[in-house]
């Protein structure tokens, strides 16, 4: 069971997610977080002493949860096609919600605080996707594609959409067409 | 022949390109442009009365030149493969130069001034690429791909790279793998 302190930490992370998605990284202050969480300065600082540490914990939480799901399913010998479809469906859902995109915040954080973390997260995503695709190829479920090519296309078209959908209106068909392109590459039949 | 005024205008655009690429849009002031171009305030203002107008003229110039090249070659019945390869080579070269990327400036401009222009430019790019791909399919040079899918993948993976390469180090292989993916989709043999 989560302790009270863990629950508070979770609540801070959830609330600050919305702040970072809305304002980016640079414009969020610890005062904003205090106000949004209804916490005293002392209470908040006992969990996180800066917006950098808070943002890092948030990204860590999101990406760990994500990577764990992938790896567990591969270890359980789940179908590669099912993992791919679930993941692409989730990406498509995320693309439909630009207001929840952390892209600008990640960009500003990397620009003002530290780019190593973004580099590491990017490498982790790359590794995660490469593992899945090789797993699907090994099981004979996926076509024998160029793994790096498709992984870069997945990662960067997703990032491109997440960033630009914040400022220009995009249609659901755009997201769908990207997701279908990836499916078609790997399992065919979605032309 | 270009008049002196046109030449000055060109010089302002070229110099301010570097400023916007370096600093984004929000942080560039008319004073910065005066200093970088060695012009008086009056001289500069006789050409452009704000950084918004300057940035708009710059984007207009870049995209018009770009679109014109495409359309002219299609009208001249050039090989679709040759147009594709030249364009992808240019995109690959651009990806190698994150320091010359206007992505952040475009994002900031859209956020602070007006997102209609970005929407229009995005639609123009989309149209330009769709025309080329349909032209290539009609000529039997390109595979009968899903046009929207590949166009969105091209545009957004390019945008994703242009934005993120500003903050995380990327390898030439990454750019190459994206470009090869596109070539492979359309003309095959680059797996």
Coordinates of C-alpha atoms in Angstrom, one line a residue:
Chain A
X1 CA 0.0 0.0 0.0
X2 CA 1.2 3.5 -0.8
X3 CA 2.1 5.6 2.2
X4 CA 0.6 9.0 2.8
X5 CA 3.9 10.6 1.6
X6 CA 3.9 8.5 -1.6
X7 CA 0.3 9.4 -2.3
X8 CA 1.1 13.1 -1.8
X9 CA 4.0 12.7 -4.2
X10 CA 1.7 11.1 -6.8
X11 CA -0.8 13.9 -6.4
X12 CA 1.9 16.5 -6.9
X13 CA 3.2 14.8 -10.1
X14 CA -0.3 14.4 -11.5
X15 CA -1.2 18.1 -10.9
X16 CA 2.1 19.4 -12.2
X17 CA 1.7 17.3 -15.4
X18 CA -1.2 19.6 -16.3
X19 CA 0.8 22.7 -15.5
X20 CA 3.8 21.7 -17.6
X21 CA 1.6 20.6 -20.5
X22 CA -0.2 23.9 -20.5
X23 CA 2.7 26.3 -19.9
X24 CA 5.9 24.5 -20.9
X25 CA 8.7 24.2 -18.4
X26 CA 10.2 27.7 -18.1
X27 CA 7.0 29.4 -17.1
X28 CA 6.0 27.0 -14.3
X29 CA 7.2 28.2 -10.8
X30 CA 7.2 26.4 -7.5
X31 CA 4.5 28.9 -6.5
X32 CA 2.3 27.7 -9.3
X33 CA 2.7 24.2 -8.1
X34 CA 1.9 25.2 -4.5
X35 CA -1.3 26.9 -5.7
X36 CA -2.4 24.1 -8.0
X37 CA -1.8 21.4 -5.4
X38 CA -3.1 23.5 -2.5
X39 CA 0.1 22.8 -0.6
X40 CA 2.2 25.0 1.6
X41 CA 5.7 25.9 0.4
X42 CA 7.2 23.8 3.2
X43 CA 5.0 20.8 2.3
X44 CA 5.9 20.9 -1.4
X45 CA 9.6 21.4 -0.8
X46 CA 9.7 18.4 1.4
X47 CA 8.9 16.4 -1.7
X48 CA 10.6 18.4 -4.5
X49 CA 13.0 21.3 -4.1
X50 CA 12.7 22.6 -7.6
X51 CA 10.6 22.5 -10.8
X52 CA 13.6 20.7 -12.4
X53 CA 13.5 17.8 -9.9
X54 CA 9.7 17.7 -10.2
X55 CA 9.8 17.6 -14.0
X56 CA 12.5 14.9 -14.0
X57 CA 10.5 12.7 -11.6
X58 CA 7.4 13.2 -13.8
X59 CA 9.3 12.1 -17.0
X60 CA 10.9 9.2 -15.1
X61 CA 7.5 8.0 -13.9
X62 CA 5.9 8.2 -17.4
X63 CA 8.7 6.5 -19.2
X64 CA 9.3 3.7 -16.6
X65 CA 5.7 2.7 -16.6
X66 CA 5.7 2.7 -20.4
X67 CA 8.9 0.6 -20.8
X68 CA 7.9 -1.8 -18.1
X69 CA 4.6 -2.6 -19.9
X70 CA 6.5 -3.4 -23.1
X71 CA 9.2 -5.6 -21.5
X72 CA 6.8 -7.5 -19.4
X73 CA 4.6 -8.5 -22.3
X74 CA 7.6 -9.6 -24.4
X75 CA 8.8 -11.7 -21.5
X76 CA 5.3 -13.3 -21.1
X77 CA 5.6 -14.2 -24.9
X78 CA 2.5 -12.1 -25.8
X79 CA 1.9 -11.7 -29.5
X80 CA 4.0 -8.9 -31.0
X81 CA 1.1 -7.9 -33.1
X82 CA -1.1 -7.3 -30.0
X83 CA 1.6 -5.3 -28.2
X84 CA 2.1 -3.2 -31.4
X85 CA -1.6 -2.6 -31.8
X86 CA -2.1 -1.6 -28.2
X87 CA 0.9 0.7 -28.3
X88 CA -0.1 2.4 -31.5
X89 CA -3.7 2.8 -30.3
X90 CA -2.3 4.5 -27.2
X91 CA 0.0 6.8 -29.3
X92 CA -3.0 7.7 -31.5
X93 CA -5.0 8.6 -28.4
X94 CA -2.2 10.7 -27.1
X95 CA -1.9 12.5 -30.5
X96 CA -5.5 13.5 -30.2
X97 CA -4.8 15.4 -27.0
X98 CA -2.2 18.1 -27.8
X99 CA -3.3 19.9 -24.6
X100 CA -1.7 17.1 -22.7
X101 CA 1.5 17.1 -24.7
X102 CA 4.7 17.7 -22.7
X103 CA 6.7 18.4 -25.9
X104 CA 7.2 22.1 -25.3
X105 CA 8.1 21.5 -21.6
X106 CA 10.6 18.8 -22.6
X107 CA 12.2 21.1 -25.2
X108 CA 12.5 24.0 -22.7
X109 CA 13.8 21.8 -20.0
X110 CA 16.5 20.4 -22.3
X111 CA 17.3 23.9 -23.4
X112 CA 17.5 25.5 -20.0
X113 CA 18.5 22.7 -17.6
X114 CA 20.0 19.6 -19.1
X115 CA 19.8 17.8 -22.4
X116 CA 21.3 14.5 -21.1
X117 CA 18.0 13.4 -19.7
X118 CA 16.2 13.9 -23.0
X119 CA 19.0 12.0 -24.8
X120 CA 18.7 9.1 -22.4
X121 CA 14.9 9.0 -22.7
X122 CA 15.2 9.1 -26.4
X123 CA 17.6 6.2 -26.4
X124 CA 15.4 4.2 -24.0
X125 CA 12.4 4.7 -26.4
X126 CA 14.6 3.7 -29.3
X127 CA 15.7 0.5 -27.5
X128 CA 12.2 -0.4 -26.4
X129 CA 10.9 -0.1 -30.0
X130 CA 13.8 -2.0 -31.5
X131 CA 13.3 -4.8 -29.0
X132 CA 9.6 -5.1 -29.9
X133 CA 10.3 -5.0 -33.7
X134 CA 13.1 -7.6 -33.5
X135 CA 10.8 -9.8 -31.3
X136 CA 8.0 -9.5 -33.9
X137 CA 10.4 -10.4 -36.7
X138 CA 11.9 -13.3 -34.8
X139 CA 8.4 -14.7 -34.2
X140 CA 7.6 -14.3 -37.9
X141 CA 4.8 -11.9 -37.1
X142 CA 6.4 -8.8 -38.5
X143 CA 8.0 -8.3 -41.9
X144 CA 11.7 -8.2 -42.1
X145 CA 11.9 -4.4 -42.2
X146 CA 14.9 -2.1 -41.7
X147 CA 14.5 -1.8 -37.9
X148 CA 16.4 1.6 -37.4
X149 CA 14.4 3.2 -40.3
X150 CA 11.0 2.4 -39.0
X151 CA 11.9 3.1 -35.3
X152 CA 13.2 6.6 -36.3
X153 CA 10.1 7.2 -38.3
X154 CA 7.9 6.2 -35.4
X155 CA 9.7 8.2 -32.8
X156 CA 10.2 11.4 -34.8
X157 CA 6.8 11.5 -36.5
X158 CA 5.2 11.1 -33.1
X159 CA 7.4 13.9 -31.7
X160 CA 6.7 16.1 -34.7
X161 CA 2.9 15.7 -34.3
X162 CA 3.1 16.2 -30.5
X163 CA 4.9 19.5 -30.9
X164 CA 3.0 20.9 -33.9
X165 CA -0.5 19.8 -32.8
X166 CA 0.0 22.3 -30.0
X167 CA -0.1 25.1 -32.4
X168 CA -1.9 24.0 -35.6
X169 CA -5.2 22.2 -35.8
X170 CA -4.8 18.6 -36.9
X171 CA -7.3 16.1 -38.1
X172 CA -7.8 12.6 -36.5
X173 CA -7.1 11.3 -40.1
X174 CA -3.6 12.6 -39.8
X175 CA -2.8 10.6 -36.7
X176 CA -4.6 7.6 -38.1
X177 CA -2.6 7.7 -41.3
X178 CA 0.7 7.7 -39.4
X179 CA -0.3 4.8 -37.2
X180 CA -1.6 2.9 -40.2
X181 CA 1.6 3.5 -42.1
X182 CA 3.6 1.9 -39.2
X183 CA 1.2 -1.0 -39.0
X184 CA 1.4 -1.5 -42.7
X185 CA 5.1 -1.6 -42.6
X186 CA 5.2 -4.2 -39.9
X187 CA 2.2 -6.4 -40.5
X188 CA 0.7 -5.3 -43.8
X189 CA -2.9 -5.1 -44.9
X190 CA -3.5 -1.5 -43.7
X191 CA -2.7 0.3 -47.0
Chain B
X1 CA 18.2 43.1 -62.0
X2 CA 17.5 43.5 -58.3
X3 CA 17.2 47.2 -57.2
X4 CA 19.3 48.4 -54.3
X5 CA 16.2 48.3 -52.1
X6 CA 15.6 44.6 -53.1
X7 CA 19.2 43.8 -52.3
X8 CA 18.9 45.4 -48.9
X9 CA 15.8 43.5 -48.2
X10 CA 17.5 40.2 -49.2
X11 CA 20.4 41.0 -47.0
X12 CA 18.1 41.7 -44.0
X13 CA 16.3 38.4 -44.6
X14 CA 19.5 36.4 -44.8
X15 CA 21.0 38.0 -41.7
X16 CA 17.8 37.6 -39.6
X17 CA 17.5 34.0 -40.7
X18 CA 20.6 33.3 -38.6
X19 CA 19.2 35.3 -35.6
X20 CA 15.9 33.4 -35.6
X21 CA 17.6 30.1 -36.0
X22 CA 19.8 30.8 -33.1
X23 CA 17.4 32.5 -30.7
X24 CA 13.9 31.5 -31.7
X25 CA 11.3 34.1 -32.4
X26 CA 10.5 35.7 -29.1
X27 CA 14.0 36.7 -28.1
X28 CA 14.8 38.5 -31.4
X29 CA 14.2 42.2 -31.2
X30 CA 14.4 44.9 -33.9
X31 CA 17.4 46.2 -32.1
X32 CA 19.2 42.8 -32.6
X33 CA 18.4 43.0 -36.3
X34 CA 19.7 46.6 -36.6
X35 CA 22.9 45.5 -34.9
X36 CA 23.3 42.3 -37.0
X37 CA 22.7 44.1 -40.3
X38 CA 24.6 47.2 -39.3
X39 CA 21.5 49.3 -40.2
X40 CA 20.0 52.3 -38.6
X41 CA 16.6 51.9 -37.0
X42 CA 15.1 54.1 -39.7
X43 CA 16.7 52.1 -42.5
X44 CA 15.5 48.8 -41.1
X45 CA 12.0 50.1 -40.4
X46 CA 11.6 51.3 -44.0
X47 CA 11.8 47.6 -45.0
X48 CA 10.1 45.9 -42.1
X49 CA 8.2 47.5 -39.2
X50 CA 8.3 44.5 -36.8
X51 CA 10.0 41.1 -36.3
X52 CA 6.7 39.5 -37.1
X53 CA 6.6 41.0 -40.6
X54 CA 10.3 40.1 -41.0
X55 CA 9.8 36.5 -40.0
X56 CA 6.7 36.2 -42.2
X57 CA 8.6 37.5 -45.2
X58 CA 11.4 35.1 -44.4
X59 CA 9.2 32.0 -44.3
X60 CA 7.3 33.2 -47.4
X61 CA 10.6 33.4 -49.3
X62 CA 11.8 30.0 -48.2
X63 CA 8.6 28.1 -48.9
X64 CA 7.9 29.9 -52.2
X65 CA 11.3 29.0 -53.6
X66 CA 10.9 25.5 -52.4
X67 CA 7.4 25.0 -53.9
X68 CA 8.3 26.6 -57.2
X69 CA 11.2 24.2 -57.7
X70 CA 8.9 21.2 -57.3
X71 CA 6.2 22.5 -59.5
X72 CA 8.5 23.6 -62.3
X73 CA 10.1 20.3 -62.5
X74 CA 6.8 18.5 -62.6
X75 CA 5.6 20.8 -65.4
X76 CA 8.8 20.1 -67.3
X77 CA 8.0 16.3 -67.0
X78 CA 11.2 15.6 -65.1
X79 CA 11.6 12.2 -63.6
X80 CA 9.7 11.9 -60.3
X81 CA 12.5 9.7 -59.0
X82 CA 15.0 12.5 -59.7
X83 CA 12.8 15.2 -58.0
X84 CA 12.3 12.9 -55.0
X85 CA 16.0 12.1 -54.6
X86 CA 17.1 15.7 -54.9
X87 CA 14.5 16.8 -52.4
X88 CA 15.3 14.0 -49.9
X89 CA 19.0 14.8 -50.3
X90 CA 18.3 18.4 -49.5
X91 CA 16.2 17.4 -46.5
X92 CA 18.9 15.2 -45.2
X93 CA 21.4 18.0 -45.6
X94 CA 19.1 20.3 -43.6
X95 CA 18.7 17.7 -40.9
X96 CA 22.5 17.7 -40.5
X97 CA 22.3 21.4 -39.5
X98 CA 20.2 21.8 -36.4
X99 CA 21.8 25.2 -35.8
X100 CA 20.0 26.4 -39.0
X101 CA 16.6 25.1 -38.0
X102 CA 13.8 27.6 -37.7
X103 CA 11.6 25.1 -35.8
X104 CA 11.7 26.8 -32.5
X105 CA 11.2 30.2 -34.1
X106 CA 8.2 28.9 -36.0
X107 CA 6.8 27.3 -32.9
X108 CA 7.2 30.6 -30.9
X109 CA 5.8 32.7 -33.7
X110 CA 2.7 30.5 -34.0
X111 CA 2.3 30.6 -30.2
X112 CA 2.7 34.3 -29.8
X113 CA 1.6 35.9 -33.0
X114 CA -0.5 33.8 -35.3
X115 CA -0.9 30.1 -36.1
X116 CA -2.8 30.6 -39.4
X117 CA 0.5 31.2 -41.3
X118 CA 1.9 27.9 -40.0
X119 CA -1.3 26.1 -40.8
X120 CA -1.1 27.5 -44.4
X121 CA 2.6 26.6 -44.8
X122 CA 1.9 23.1 -43.5
X123 CA -1.0 22.7 -46.0
X124 CA 1.2 24.0 -48.8
X125 CA 3.9 21.4 -48.0
X126 CA 1.3 18.7 -47.8
X127 CA -0.1 19.6 -51.2
X128 CA 3.4 19.9 -52.8
X129 CA 4.3 16.4 -51.6
X130 CA 1.0 14.9 -52.6
X131 CA 1.4 16.3 -56.1
X132 CA 4.8 14.8 -56.4
X133 CA 3.8 11.4 -55.2
X134 CA 0.7 11.2 -57.3
X135 CA 2.8 12.3 -60.3
X136 CA 5.3 9.5 -59.6
X137 CA 2.6 7.0 -59.2
X138 CA 0.9 8.1 -62.5
X139 CA 4.2 7.8 -64.3
X140 CA 4.7 4.3 -62.9
X141 CA 7.8 5.4 -61.1
X142 CA 6.5 5.1 -57.6
X143 CA 4.7 2.3 -55.9
X144 CA 1.0 2.7 -55.4
X145 CA 1.4 3.8 -51.7
X146 CA -1.1 5.3 -49.4
X147 CA -0.4 9.0 -50.3
X148 CA -1.6 10.7 -47.1
X149 CA 0.2 8.2 -44.9
X150 CA 3.6 8.7 -46.5
X151 CA 3.2 12.5 -46.8
X152 CA 2.4 12.8 -43.1
X153 CA 5.3 10.6 -42.2
X154 CA 7.6 12.7 -44.3
X155 CA 6.4 16.0 -42.9
X156 CA 6.2 15.1 -39.3
X157 CA 9.3 13.0 -39.0
X158 CA 11.2 15.9 -40.6
X159 CA 9.6 18.4 -38.1
X160 CA 10.4 16.0 -35.2
X161 CA 14.0 15.8 -36.2
X162 CA 14.4 19.5 -36.9
X163 CA 13.0 20.4 -33.4
X164 CA 14.8 17.7 -31.4
X165 CA 18.1 17.9 -33.1
X166 CA 18.4 21.4 -31.6
X167 CA 18.6 19.9 -28.2
X168 CA 19.9 16.3 -28.4
X169 CA 22.8 15.1 -30.4
X170 CA 21.7 13.0 -33.4
X171 CA 23.7 10.8 -35.7
X172 CA 23.9 11.2 -39.5
X173 CA 22.6 7.6 -39.6
X174 CA 19.4 8.7 -38.1
X175 CA 18.7 11.2 -40.9
X176 CA 19.8 8.7 -43.5
X177 CA 17.5 6.0 -42.1
X178 CA 14.5 8.3 -42.3
X179 CA 15.3 9.4 -45.9
X180 CA 15.9 5.7 -46.9
X181 CA 12.6 4.7 -45.4
X182 CA 10.8 7.2 -47.6
X183 CA 12.8 6.2 -50.7
X184 CA 12.1 2.6 -50.0
X185 CA 8.4 3.2 -49.7
X186 CA 8.2 5.0 -53.0
X187 CA 10.8 3.3 -55.2
X188 CA 12.1 0.3 -53.3
X189 CA 15.5 -1.2 -53.1
X190 CA 16.8 0.9 -50.2
X191 CA 15.9 -1.5 -47.4

